[in-house]
Amino acid sequence: MVASQLAAVLSKLQTLYSDHASVVSMNLFVALLCASIVIGHLLEENRWMNESITALAIGLCTGVVILLTSGGKSSRLLVFSEDLFFIYLLPPIIFNAGFSVKKKQFFRNFITIMLFGAVGTLISWSIISFGTFYNFMDAVATFVQFR
């Protein structure tokens, strides 16, 4: 009787701790994001330090602090899923990048941008095609060896 009550209390405490950890994680993430935006805007006039470098520096410092405080063990303080990133965070980032592009600079570098796109696509296509062709030939050669 007492053991089942103790197990129920421990289960509720574990759920409460899990909820608390997720709330702390989300609040820390939002605070770091706000700090990154504010510091990035404060350094807007600086030629060598923009918002992205500020975000990288804040993330690096936060990671070092978490690594040092956790004693080198894997810390579960900041849990981040890739689904959250790809569905909710990446589209606004891409929209903001496209919306804030300067037209004059874009059209001045249009040929270079298209060249990188075309050459990159050609290189990617050739590597994937070679891999597919080699994989097909390897399967045929293996099949012939078994006969």
GROMACS .gro file of N, CA and C in nm:
model
  441
    1MET      N    1   0.082  -0.119   0.000
    1MET     CA    2   0.000   0.000   0.000
    1MET      C    3   0.087   0.126   0.000
    2VAL      N    4   0.182   0.129   0.091
    2VAL     CA    5   0.269   0.245   0.103
    2VAL      C    6   0.360   0.254  -0.019
    3ALA      N    7   0.403   0.138  -0.068
    3ALA     CA    8   0.492   0.136  -0.185
    3ALA      C    9   0.422   0.191  -0.308
    4SER      N   10   0.295   0.158  -0.327
    4SER     CA   11   0.223   0.209  -0.443
    4SER      C   12   0.200   0.360  -0.432
    5GLN      N   13   0.174   0.408  -0.310
    5GLN     CA   14   0.159   0.552  -0.291
    5GLN      C   15   0.291   0.625  -0.315
    6LEU      N   16   0.400   0.565  -0.268
    6LEU     CA   17   0.532   0.624  -0.290
    6LEU      C   18   0.567   0.626  -0.438
    7ALA      N   19   0.531   0.519  -0.510
    7ALA     CA   20   0.557   0.515  -0.654
    7ALA      C   21   0.475   0.622  -0.727
    8ALA      N   22   0.351   0.643  -0.685
    8ALA     CA   23   0.268   0.746  -0.747
    8ALA      C   24   0.324   0.885  -0.722
    9VAL      N   25   0.371   0.909  -0.600
    9VAL     CA   26   0.430   1.040  -0.567
    9VAL      C   27   0.558   1.062  -0.648
   10LEU      N   28   0.642   0.959  -0.658
   10LEU     CA   29   0.765   0.970  -0.736
   10LEU      C   30   0.736   0.994  -0.884
   11SER      N   31   0.633   0.929  -0.935
   11SER     CA   32   0.594   0.949  -1.074
   11SER      C   33   0.550   1.094  -1.098
   12LYS      N   34   0.471   1.148  -1.005
   12LYS     CA   35   0.427   1.287  -1.019
   12LYS      C   36   0.544   1.384  -1.007
   13LEU      N   37   0.638   1.354  -0.917
   13LEU     CA   38   0.757   1.439  -0.904
   13LEU      C   39   0.842   1.435  -1.030
   14GLN      N   40   0.853   1.317  -1.089
   14GLN     CA   41   0.932   1.305  -1.212
   14GLN      C   42   0.866   1.383  -1.325
   15THR      N   43   0.734   1.376  -1.336
   15THR     CA   44   0.662   1.453  -1.437
   15THR      C   45   0.678   1.603  -1.412
   16LEU      N   46   0.670   1.643  -1.285
   16LEU     CA   47   0.688   1.783  -1.249
   16LEU      C   48   0.829   1.831  -1.283
   17TYR      N   49   0.930   1.746  -1.255
   17TYR     CA   50   1.068   1.783  -1.287
   17TYR      C   51   1.086   1.793  -1.438
   18SER      N   52   1.025   1.704  -1.513
   18SER     CA   53   1.035   1.708  -1.659
   18SER      C   54   0.971   1.836  -1.714
   19ASP      N   55   0.854   1.872  -1.661
   19ASP     CA   56   0.789   1.996  -1.703
   19ASP      C   57   0.873   2.117  -1.666
   20HIS      N   58   0.931   2.114  -1.547
   20HIS     CA   59   1.016   2.225  -1.502
   20HIS      C   60   1.138   2.239  -1.592
   21ALA      N   61   1.199   2.127  -1.629
   21ALA     CA   62   1.317   2.131  -1.715
   21ALA      C   63   1.283   2.188  -1.853
   22SER      N   64   1.167   2.151  -1.906
   22SER     CA   65   1.129   2.205  -2.037
   22SER      C   66   1.098   2.354  -2.030
   23VAL      N   67   1.038   2.399  -1.919
   23VAL     CA   68   1.009   2.542  -1.902
   23VAL      C   69   1.140   2.620  -1.889
   24VAL      N   70   1.234   2.568  -1.811
   24VAL     CA   71   1.364   2.635  -1.795
   24VAL      C   72   1.436   2.640  -1.929
   25SER      N   73   1.433   2.531  -2.001
   25SER     CA   74   1.499   2.525  -2.132
   25SER      C   75   1.440   2.627  -2.228
   26MET      N   76   1.309   2.636  -2.236
   26MET     CA   77   1.244   2.729  -2.328
   26MET      C   78   1.269   2.874  -2.286
   27ASN      N   79   1.263   2.903  -2.155
   27ASN     CA   80   1.290   3.039  -2.109
   27ASN      C   81   1.434   3.080  -2.137
   28LEU      N   82   1.527   2.989  -2.117
   28LEU     CA   83   1.667   3.020  -2.146
   28LEU      C   84   1.688   3.045  -2.295
   29PHE      N   85   1.622   2.965  -2.378
   29PHE     CA   86   1.632   2.983  -2.523
   29PHE      C   87   1.577   3.119  -2.565
   30VAL      N   88   1.462   3.157  -2.513
   30VAL     CA   89   1.402   3.287  -2.548
   30VAL      C   90   1.488   3.401  -2.496
   31ALA      N   91   1.543   3.388  -2.376
   31ALA     CA   92   1.630   3.493  -2.321
   31ALA      C   93   1.756   3.510  -2.406
   32LEU      N   94   1.815   3.399  -2.448
   32LEU     CA   95   1.934   3.407  -2.534
   32LEU      C   96   1.901   3.468  -2.669
   33LEU      N   97   1.785   3.434  -2.723
   33LEU     CA   98   1.742   3.491  -2.850
   33LEU      C   99   1.721   3.642  -2.838
   34CYS      N  100   1.656   3.684  -2.731
   34CYS     CA  101   1.635   3.828  -2.709
   34CYS      C  102   1.768   3.900  -2.690
   35ALA      N  103   1.859   3.841  -2.614
   35ALA     CA  104   1.991   3.902  -2.594
   35ALA      C  105   2.066   3.913  -2.725
   36SER      N  106   2.056   3.812  -2.808
   36SER     CA  107   2.123   3.814  -2.938
   36SER      C  108   2.068   3.925  -3.026
   37ILE      N  109   1.936   3.941  -3.027
   37ILE     CA  110   1.874   4.046  -3.110
   37ILE      C  111   1.912   4.185  -3.059
   38VAL      N  112   1.904   4.204  -2.927
   38VAL     CA  113   1.934   4.336  -2.871
   38VAL      C  114   2.081   4.372  -2.893
   39ILE      N  115   2.172   4.281  -2.864
   39ILE     CA  116   2.315   4.310  -2.882
   39ILE      C  117   2.346   4.328  -3.030
   40GLY      N  118   2.282   4.249  -3.115
   40GLY     CA  119   2.303   4.265  -3.259
   40GLY      C  120   2.260   4.402  -3.309
   41HIS      N  121   2.148   4.453  -3.258
   41HIS     CA  122   2.103   4.587  -3.299
   41HIS      C  123   2.192   4.696  -3.241
   42LEU      N  124   2.245   4.673  -3.121
   42LEU     CA  125   2.336   4.771  -3.063
   42LEU      C  126   2.466   4.780  -3.142
   43LEU      N  127   2.507   4.668  -3.201
   43LEU     CA  128   2.631   4.665  -3.278
   43LEU      C  129   2.607   4.681  -3.427
   44GLU      N  130   2.493   4.738  -3.465
   44GLU     CA  131   2.457   4.752  -3.606
   44GLU      C  132   2.555   4.837  -3.684
   45GLU      N  133   2.611   4.937  -3.621
   45GLU     CA  134   2.704   5.027  -3.689
   45GLU      C  135   2.844   4.968  -3.701
   46ASN      N  136   2.872   4.866  -3.623
   46ASN     CA  137   3.004   4.804  -3.626
   46ASN      C  138   3.021   4.725  -3.756
   47ARG      N  139   3.133   4.744  -3.822
   47ARG     CA  140   3.155   4.681  -3.952
   47ARG      C  141   3.186   4.531  -3.938
   48TRP      N  142   3.252   4.493  -3.830
   48TRP     CA  143   3.301   4.356  -3.816
   48TRP      C  144   3.212   4.269  -3.729
   49MET      N  145   3.113   4.326  -3.665
   49MET     CA  146   3.030   4.247  -3.573
   49MET      C  147   2.884   4.269  -3.608
   50ASN      N  148   2.819   4.169  -3.671
   50ASN     CA  149   2.678   4.183  -3.704
   50ASN      C  150   2.595   4.087  -3.619
   51GLU      N  151   2.466   4.076  -3.649
   51GLU     CA  152   2.376   3.994  -3.567
   51GLU      C  153   2.413   3.847  -3.567
   52SER      N  154   2.453   3.795  -3.681
   52SER     CA  155   2.483   3.652  -3.687
   52SER      C  156   2.608   3.618  -3.607
   53ILE      N  157   2.709   3.704  -3.613
   53ILE     CA  158   2.830   3.679  -3.534
   53ILE      C  159   2.798   3.692  -3.385
   54THR      N  160   2.712   3.786  -3.350
   54THR     CA  161   2.670   3.801  -3.211
   54THR      C  162   2.597   3.676  -3.163
   55ALA      N  163   2.507   3.623  -3.245
   55ALA     CA  164   2.433   3.502  -3.208
   55ALA      C  165   2.529   3.383  -3.192
   56LEU      N  166   2.626   3.372  -3.282
   56LEU     CA  167   2.724   3.264  -3.270
   56LEU      C  168   2.807   3.277  -3.143
   57ALA      N  169   2.849   3.399  -3.112
   57ALA     CA  170   2.930   3.421  -2.992
   57ALA      C  171   2.850   3.391  -2.865
   58ILE      N  172   2.725   3.434  -2.860
   58ILE     CA  173   2.641   3.407  -2.743
   58ILE      C  174   2.616   3.257  -2.730
   59GLY      N  175   2.589   3.190  -2.841
   59GLY     CA  176   2.570   3.045  -2.837
   59GLY      C  177   2.694   2.970  -2.794
   60LEU      N  178   2.810   3.014  -2.842
   60LEU     CA  179   2.936   2.952  -2.803
   60LEU      C  180   2.962   2.970  -2.654
   61CYS      N  181   2.942   3.091  -2.605
   61CYS     CA  182   2.962   3.117  -2.461
   61CYS      C  183   2.864   3.037  -2.376
   62THR      N  184   2.740   3.029  -2.418
   62THR     CA  185   2.641   2.951  -2.345
   62THR      C  186   2.677   2.803  -2.343
   63GLY      N  187   2.721   2.752  -2.457
   63GLY     CA  188   2.763   2.612  -2.464
   63GLY      C  189   2.881   2.582  -2.374
   64VAL      N  190   2.978   2.674  -2.369
   64VAL     CA  191   3.094   2.655  -2.282
   64VAL      C  192   3.052   2.657  -2.135
   65VAL      N  193   2.963   2.750  -2.099
   65VAL     CA  194   2.915   2.757  -1.960
   65VAL      C  195   2.841   2.628  -1.923
   66ILE      N  196   2.755   2.579  -2.011
   66ILE     CA  197   2.681   2.455  -1.982
   66ILE      C  198   2.777   2.337  -1.973
   67LEU      N  199   2.877   2.333  -2.060
   67LEU     CA  200   2.976   2.224  -2.056
   67LEU      C  201   3.055   2.227  -1.926
   68LEU      N  202   3.096   2.346  -1.883
   68LEU     CA  203   3.174   2.357  -1.759
   68LEU      C  204   3.090   2.328  -1.635
   69THR      N  205   2.964   2.371  -1.634
   69THR     CA  206   2.880   2.347  -1.516
   69THR      C  207   2.832   2.203  -1.508
   70SER      N  208   2.821   2.135  -1.620
   70SER     CA  209   2.775   1.996  -1.616
   70SER      C  210   2.891   1.899  -1.594
   71GLY      N  211   3.011   1.949  -1.584
   71GLY     CA  212   3.125   1.862  -1.556
   71GLY      C  213   3.167   1.778  -1.675
   72GLY      N  214   3.138   1.822  -1.795
   72GLY     CA  215   3.177   1.747  -1.914
   72GLY      C  216   3.079   1.639  -1.954
   73LYS      N  217   2.975   1.619  -1.874
   73LYS     CA  218   2.875   1.519  -1.908
   73LYS      C  219   2.776   1.577  -2.007
   74SER      N  220   2.702   1.491  -2.072
   74SER     CA  221   2.600   1.538  -2.166
   74SER      C  222   2.488   1.605  -2.087
   75SER      N  223   2.466   1.730  -2.113
   75SER     CA  224   2.365   1.805  -2.039
   75SER      C  225   2.234   1.805  -2.116
   76ARG      N  226   2.126   1.788  -2.044
   76ARG     CA  227   1.992   1.792  -2.103
   76ARG      C  228   1.923   1.924  -2.073
   77LEU      N  229   2.003   2.028  -2.043
   77LEU     CA  230   1.943   2.157  -2.012
   77LEU      C  231   1.876   2.217  -2.134
   78LEU      N  232   1.943   2.212  -2.246
   78LEU     CA  233   1.886   2.266  -2.369
   78LEU      C  234   1.857   2.152  -2.465
   79VAL      N  235   1.732   2.112  -2.471
   79VAL     CA  236   1.690   2.008  -2.564
   79VAL      C  237   1.624   2.077  -2.681
   80PHE      N  238   1.667   2.042  -2.802
   80PHE     CA  239   1.619   2.112  -2.921
   80PHE      C  240   1.595   2.009  -3.030
   81SER      N  241   1.474   2.002  -3.082
   81SER     CA  242   1.445   1.904  -3.186
   81SER      C  243   1.457   1.967  -3.324
   82GLU      N  244   1.498   1.887  -3.420
   82GLU     CA  245   1.513   1.939  -3.556
   82GLU      C  246   1.378   1.967  -3.620
   83ASP      N  247   1.274   1.897  -3.579
   83ASP     CA  248   1.140   1.926  -3.632
   83ASP      C  249   1.097   2.068  -3.596
   84LEU      N  250   1.123   2.107  -3.473
   84LEU     CA  251   1.091   2.243  -3.430
   84LEU      C  252   1.165   2.345  -3.516
   85PHE      N  253   1.291   2.316  -3.545
   85PHE     CA  254   1.371   2.409  -3.624
   85PHE      C  255   1.319   2.419  -3.767
   86PHE      N  256   1.300   2.304  -3.833
   86PHE     CA  257   1.264   2.305  -3.975
   86PHE      C  258   1.121   2.354  -3.999
   87ILE      N  259   1.030   2.330  -3.906
   87ILE     CA  260   0.891   2.368  -3.928
   87ILE      C  261   0.862   2.511  -3.882
   88TYR      N  262   0.917   2.551  -3.767
   88TYR     CA  263   0.877   2.680  -3.709
   88TYR      C  264   0.983   2.789  -3.716
   89LEU      N  265   1.111   2.754  -3.710
   89LEU     CA  266   1.214   2.858  -3.704
   89LEU      C  267   1.278   2.889  -3.838
   90LEU      N  268   1.296   2.791  -3.924
   90LEU     CA  269   1.365   2.815  -4.050
   90LEU      C  270   1.284   2.901  -4.148
   91PRO      N  271   1.153   2.881  -4.166
   91PRO     CA  272   1.080   2.967  -4.261
   91PRO      C  273   1.088   3.116  -4.231
   92PRO      N  274   1.073   3.161  -4.105
   92PRO     CA  275   1.090   3.306  -4.082
   92PRO      C  276   1.232   3.355  -4.110
   93ILE      N  277   1.332   3.270  -4.085
   93ILE     CA  278   1.470   3.310  -4.113
   93ILE      C  279   1.488   3.330  -4.263
   94ILE      N  280   1.439   3.237  -4.343
   94ILE     CA  281   1.451   3.248  -4.489
   94ILE      C  282   1.371   3.368  -4.540
   95PHE      N  283   1.251   3.387  -4.486
   95PHE     CA  284   1.169   3.501  -4.527
   95PHE      C  285   1.239   3.633  -4.495
   96ASN      N  286   1.296   3.642  -4.376
   96ASN     CA  287   1.366   3.765  -4.337
   96ASN      C  288   1.487   3.789  -4.426
   97ALA      N  289   1.560   3.684  -4.459
   97ALA     CA  290   1.678   3.700  -4.545
   97ALA      C  291   1.636   3.747  -4.684
   98GLY      N  292   1.529   3.692  -4.738
   98GLY     CA  293   1.483   3.735  -4.869
   98GLY      C  294   1.420   3.873  -4.867
   99PHE      N  295   1.354   3.906  -4.757
   99PHE     CA  296   1.285   4.034  -4.747
   99PHE      C  297   1.382   4.150  -4.725
  100SER      N  298   1.493   4.122  -4.657
  100SER     CA  299   1.586   4.230  -4.623
  100SER      C  300   1.703   4.241  -4.720
  101VAL      N  301   1.701   4.166  -4.830
  101VAL     CA  302   1.811   4.175  -4.926
  101VAL      C  303   1.803   4.310  -4.998
  102LYS      N  304   1.917   4.368  -5.019
  102LYS     CA  305   1.923   4.498  -5.088
  102LYS      C  306   1.922   4.473  -5.239
  103LYS      N  307   1.825   4.532  -5.308
  103LYS     CA  308   1.806   4.506  -5.451
  103LYS      C  309   1.928   4.545  -5.533
  104LYS      N  310   1.989   4.655  -5.498
  104LYS     CA  311   2.103   4.702  -5.575
  104LYS      C  312   2.219   4.602  -5.569
  105GLN      N  313   2.249   4.554  -5.448
  105GLN     CA  314   2.356   4.456  -5.434
  105GLN      C  315   2.319   4.324  -5.499
  106PHE      N  316   2.192   4.285  -5.488
  106PHE     CA  317   2.149   4.159  -5.547
  106PHE      C  318   2.166   4.161  -5.699
  107PHE      N  319   2.119   4.267  -5.764
  107PHE     CA  320   2.129   4.272  -5.910
  107PHE      C  321   2.272   4.299  -5.957
  108ARG      N  322   2.354   4.361  -5.873
  108ARG     CA  323   2.494   4.380  -5.909
  108ARG      C  324   2.568   4.245  -5.909
  109ASN      N  325   2.530   4.155  -5.820
  109ASN     CA  326   2.594   4.024  -5.809
  109ASN      C  327   2.509   3.912  -5.868
  110PHE      N  328   2.412   3.946  -5.951
  110PHE     CA  329   2.319   3.847  -6.004
  110PHE      C  330   2.390   3.737  -6.083
  111ILE      N  331   2.486   3.775  -6.168
  111ILE     CA  332   2.557   3.676  -6.251
  111ILE      C  333   2.635   3.580  -6.161
  112THR      N  334   2.701   3.633  -6.059
  112THR     CA  335   2.778   3.548  -5.968
  112THR      C  336   2.686   3.453  -5.892
  113ILE      N  337   2.573   3.504  -5.847
  113ILE     CA  338   2.477   3.421  -5.774
  113ILE      C  339   2.425   3.308  -5.862
  114MET      N  340   2.386   3.342  -5.985
  114MET     CA  341   2.336   3.240  -6.077
  114MET      C  342   2.446   3.140  -6.115
  115LEU      N  343   2.569   3.189  -6.129
  115LEU     CA  344   2.680   3.101  -6.162
  115LEU      C  345   2.705   3.001  -6.050
  116PHE      N  346   2.704   3.050  -5.926
  116PHE     CA  347   2.719   2.958  -5.813
  116PHE      C  348   2.605   2.858  -5.809
  117GLY      N  349   2.483   2.903  -5.834
  117GLY     CA  350   2.368   2.812  -5.834
  117GLY      C  351   2.379   2.707  -5.943
  118ALA      N  352   2.414   2.749  -6.065
  118ALA     CA  353   2.423   2.655  -6.178
  118ALA      C  354   2.539   2.559  -6.160
  119VAL      N  355   2.657   2.612  -6.125
  119VAL     CA  356   2.774   2.525  -6.110
  119VAL      C  357   2.755   2.431  -5.991
  120GLY      N  358   2.699   2.481  -5.882
  120GLY     CA  359   2.672   2.395  -5.766
  120GLY      C  360   2.574   2.284  -5.798
  121THR      N  361   2.470   2.318  -5.874
  121THR     CA  362   2.373   2.216  -5.915
  121THR      C  363   2.437   2.114  -6.007
  122LEU      N  364   2.521   2.158  -6.099
  122LEU     CA  365   2.591   2.068  -6.190
  122LEU      C  366   2.685   1.975  -6.115
  123ILE      N  367   2.759   2.028  -6.019
  123ILE     CA  368   2.849   1.944  -5.940
  123ILE      C  369   2.770   1.842  -5.859
  124SER      N  370   2.662   1.886  -5.795
  124SER     CA  371   2.578   1.795  -5.717
  124SER      C  372   2.518   1.687  -5.806
  125TRP      N  373   2.469   1.726  -5.923
  125TRP     CA  374   2.410   1.630  -6.015
  125TRP      C  375   2.513   1.527  -6.060
  126SER      N  376   2.635   1.572  -6.091
  126SER     CA  377   2.737   1.479  -6.140
  126SER      C  378   2.781   1.382  -6.031
  127ILE      N  379   2.793   1.428  -5.908
  127ILE     CA  380   2.833   1.338  -5.799
  127ILE      C  381   2.724   1.234  -5.773
  128ILE      N  382   2.600   1.278  -5.769
  128ILE     CA  383   2.489   1.184  -5.744
  128ILE      C  384   2.475   1.087  -5.861
  129SER      N  385   2.490   1.135  -5.984
  129SER     CA  386   2.480   1.047  -6.101
  129SER      C  387   2.592   0.944  -6.102
  130PHE      N  388   2.714   0.987  -6.071
  130PHE     CA  389   2.826   0.893  -6.067
  130PHE      C  390   2.804   0.788  -5.959
  131GLY      N  391   2.756   0.832  -5.842
  131GLY     CA  392   2.729   0.737  -5.735
  131GLY      C  393   2.621   0.637  -5.772
  132THR      N  394   2.517   0.684  -5.838
  132THR     CA  395   2.409   0.596  -5.881
  132THR      C  396   2.458   0.498  -5.987
  133PHE      N  397   2.535   0.547  -6.083
  133PHE     CA  398   2.588   0.461  -6.189
  133PHE      C  399   2.684   0.357  -6.131
  134TYR      N  400   2.771   0.400  -6.039
  134TYR     CA  401   2.866   0.308  -5.978
  134TYR      C  402   2.792   0.204  -5.894
  135ASN      N  403   2.690   0.244  -5.824
  135ASN     CA  404   2.612   0.152  -5.743
  135ASN      C  405   2.543   0.049  -5.832
  136PHE      N  406   2.490   0.093  -5.946
  136PHE     CA  407   2.426   0.001  -6.039
  136PHE      C  408   2.527  -0.098  -6.095
  137MET      N  409   2.644  -0.049  -6.137
  137MET     CA  410   2.747  -0.136  -6.194
  137MET      C  411   2.799  -0.234  -6.090
  138ASP      N  412   2.812  -0.189  -5.966
  138ASP     CA  413   2.861  -0.276  -5.860
  138ASP      C  414   2.762  -0.390  -5.834
  139ALA      N  415   2.632  -0.361  -5.838
  139ALA     CA  416   2.531  -0.465  -5.818
  139ALA      C  417   2.536  -0.567  -5.930
  140VAL      N  418   2.553  -0.521  -6.054
  140VAL     CA  419   2.562  -0.613  -6.168
  140VAL      C  420   2.687  -0.699  -6.156
  141ALA      N  421   2.799  -0.638  -6.119
  141ALA     CA  422   2.923  -0.714  -6.105
  141ALA      C  423   2.911  -0.818  -5.994
  142THR      N  424   2.847  -0.783  -5.885
  142THR     CA  425   2.827  -0.878  -5.776
  142THR      C  426   2.736  -0.991  -5.821
  143PHE      N  427   2.631  -0.958  -5.894
  143PHE     CA  428   2.540  -1.061  -5.943
  143PHE      C  429   2.611  -1.157  -6.038
  144VAL      N  430   2.698  -1.105  -6.125
  144VAL     CA  431   2.772  -1.190  -6.219
  144VAL      C  432   2.867  -1.281  -6.143
  145GLN      N  433   2.927  -1.234  -6.036
  145GLN     CA  434   3.021  -1.315  -5.959
  145GLN      C  435   2.950  -1.433  -5.892
  146PHE      N  436   2.824  -1.416  -5.855
  146PHE     CA  437   2.751  -1.524  -5.790
  146PHE      C  438   2.707  -1.631  -5.888
  147ARG      N  439   2.703  -1.603  -6.017
  147ARG     CA  440   2.661  -1.703  -6.115
  147ARG      C  441   2.766  -1.799  -6.140
   0.00000   0.00000   0.00000
